[in-house]
Amino acid sequence: MGIFEPFRAIGYITSGVPFSIQRLGTETFVTVSVGKAFQIYNCAKLALVLVGPQLPKKIRALASHRELTFVAYGNEIAVFNRAHQISTWSRHPAKINSLLLFGDHILSIDVEGNIFIWAFKEIDQNPAPVGHIVLDDNFTPSCMMHPDTYLNKILIGSQEGSLQLWNISTKKKLFEFKGWNSAITSCVSSPALDVVAIGCADGTIHVYNIRYDEELVMFTHSTRGAVTTLSFSTDGQPLLASGGSSGVISIWNLEKRRLQSVIRDAHDSSILSLHFFANEPVLMSSSTDNSIKMWIFDTSDGDPRLLRFRSGHSAPPKCIKFYSNGRHILSAGQDRAFRLFSVIQDQQSRELSQRHVAKRAKKLKMKVEEIKLKPVIGFDCAEIRERDWCNVVTCHMDTPQAYVWRLQNFVLGEHILKPSAESPTPVKACAISACGNFAVLGTAGGWIERFNLQSGISRGSYRDSSEKRSCAHDGEVVGIACDSTNTLMISAGYQGDIKVWDFKRYELKSRWEVGCSVVKIVFNRLNGLLATVSDDLVIRLFDVVALRLVRKFEGHTDRITDMCFSEDGKWLLSSSMDGTLRIWDVVLARQIDAIHVDVAITALALSPNMDIFATTHVDQNGVYLWVNQSMFSGATNVDSYASGKEIVRVKLPSVSSAKESEDDDDSEKPTVNAPQTKDSIAPFRSIQDHQIPDLVTLSLLPKSQWQSLINLDIIKVRNKPIEPPKKPEKAPFFMPSIPSLSGEILFKPSDLSKEETKNNEQVEKHGGKSDMPLSEFLQALHSAAKNKDYSWGDNKVQIRITREGKEAFGDTKQGMGRS
């Protein structure tokens, strides 16, 4: 176990498996694979609807029918009802290549030529296939399809170039087509009966009549590569779309038998699948460049235009940084794209615009890749000036200028920063001041210059008179940092010299030598500590104010790729090509945790709230998120779940945030770089929940009950009344009323006490008689009523009622005159 646990991976749209289209009601959904999981998008807006669970192996084929999804991985087929697995089919002796939905059956074919027929109407836990077909040994299947109106028949293409027609009911081969001496890569049925389209590895497309065994027309791709996928239009237009391994989509007119249009920059790599929507002029395409695109044919010249798309990095990202208080991640990759990923909602992720790249490429007849800026090697951002002017600056590979971005509009800024105009050299480092007004750039020639971000004008350069060429450093500038008060500017040269400058006066205040070449620096503005990475694989921490070495961390055995401070400056995180991530406690000067992943980390970032940790890895196109256990667990001591000096093996986060499968239970095993010994294996540490008794935690309640707590202040402001309450209508004067919140008229109840009410009920219950003794006055009244004589006579009684409600009886002879 460790401080950071795997959460999920973001930035993945699709991988190298063709998608599956299904219609449910009035909506259309597309199912795509992402490594070991599958995702379902709504085609109306390409919004992510569902993410499937993590499977033990990578997905090799997909098929879908209504709410059922069939996923082939390895030798097995998993059946899902939405995201819940309801069955597993396992009969194949080899890896499954493709799946075909055939009425109420699923056909699966493996690399050895075994075809199994599965019925999914009544799905059991361990069903048996209803049929099995074995193909010839000299026939290697590559694709299969069902010709329309052909009952119980399928057409199978092979890598040898031949075609076979099989009856799955009788399990007999009906006919074999000779082929074209080239491997068949795709085949699809057309709206016309008996006509199919067949794509070959040599780039040719054959429109063929399988009933009469004759070829109708043949097309040839202008670009090199195989025909990977085909699709016929069904909205009345005689169009055939074909995709190749070069990423080009060709649209062929079947009536005129010629090429109608070409989408040259459709995708950056091989196209996986194409699909024309039923009775719509809309074409969907997916590619191995991690993107899904929809094209609509509504222009006057018949050329398709991009309708909507979802995409991620097509090449591994190299630089990442949290933005907007940890809600977004800025990432730059080798695909020349600068992207913004949302940690909360996947739909908010997007690529920052580079000023109409597609239009300029089309006008200049060039590829989009040639128009885009070169890959980003470093960037910095300042959230404080997002609404005022450009607040992001980037330096690019082998580019002598830096570019600014306006993140409020997600576009490239209007200024280009060009340091050292006399002898320009590539910009290698950049930093934005804490106030967000200035950008400081360092070049490969040792030049450091400061620019104003609002105007893009140079405000001066930093020069060291002791250097030969009157530059800041004698060599490449590898890092630049600014303090929080615009007092100091720190720069590091590749030769190992670190210099502290007066930010405003451009004067050199102090310098020191590390002793070896410096690769990277990271500065924490809160505590004023500067972390440096050297070629000797040692991390050194310097106090910039005291100008002395305060910490030294050793442990990495290979090149250190990246490092970052926590927001409070107490932790330093570092990653290396040895596959380890190490967490150092700056205060205690020791390593508190270390994990080992299968793929080395290339960049890392920790959110300002320290709750989410993001990493990028070698040859991985996504951004991987980890959660900080100290923010979500009840344990107060970090040592209770940190591994200390031991290294714990952890698997990378998956696209699905659900629990890993049973095969991944060994994902947290201690390991070290050297062969493991008994002393190197760390014991399992159990986390003790030190919670207050009867404490209600968020995890025990439904999300709907605690999700609004974080926005409680906003809810109070919204619920504040906008006008004073209206006075309710008055009741009649003889019926007194009381005010109410709803405005309804409520009448006052009688003022009888509870005891009087109880006595009255008892009197009514016993027919007007009570068991309680009567007072003298009541006795006099009863006797007067009985005799029907209410005159007082000689013995008159004077009744005096006090203010407290008490009755007093006495002789009236003393007060006869008053009566």
mmCIF file of C-alpha atoms in Angstrom, residues 726-729 736-748:
data_model
loop_
_atom_site.group_PDB
_atom_site.id
_atom_site.type_symbol
_atom_site.label_atom_id
_atom_site.label_comp_id
_atom_site.label_asym_id
_atom_site.label_seq_id
_atom_site.Cartn_x
_atom_site.Cartn_y
_atom_site.Cartn_z
ATOM 1 C CA LYS A 726 -46.710 39.247 1.416
ATOM 2 C CA LYS A 727 -49.166 39.954 4.217
ATOM 3 C CA PRO A 728 -51.996 37.382 4.156
ATOM 4 C CA GLU A 729 -55.591 38.417 3.781
ATOM 5 C CA PRO A 736 -58.978 35.967 14.906
ATOM 6 C CA SER A 737 -56.233 34.597 12.667
ATOM 7 C CA ILE A 738 -52.496 34.082 12.939
ATOM 8 C CA PRO A 739 -49.877 34.589 10.171
ATOM 9 C CA SER A 740 -48.233 31.585 8.417
ATOM 10 C CA LEU A 741 -45.226 31.097 6.079
ATOM 11 C CA SER A 742 -47.369 29.780 3.246
ATOM 12 C CA GLY A 743 -49.801 32.680 3.333
ATOM 13 C CA GLU A 744 -52.808 30.578 4.290
ATOM 14 C CA ILE A 745 -55.238 31.858 6.927
ATOM 15 C CA LEU A 746 -54.983 29.932 10.170
ATOM 16 C CA PHE A 747 -57.462 30.529 12.982
ATOM 17 C CA LYS A 748 -56.544 30.641 16.656
#
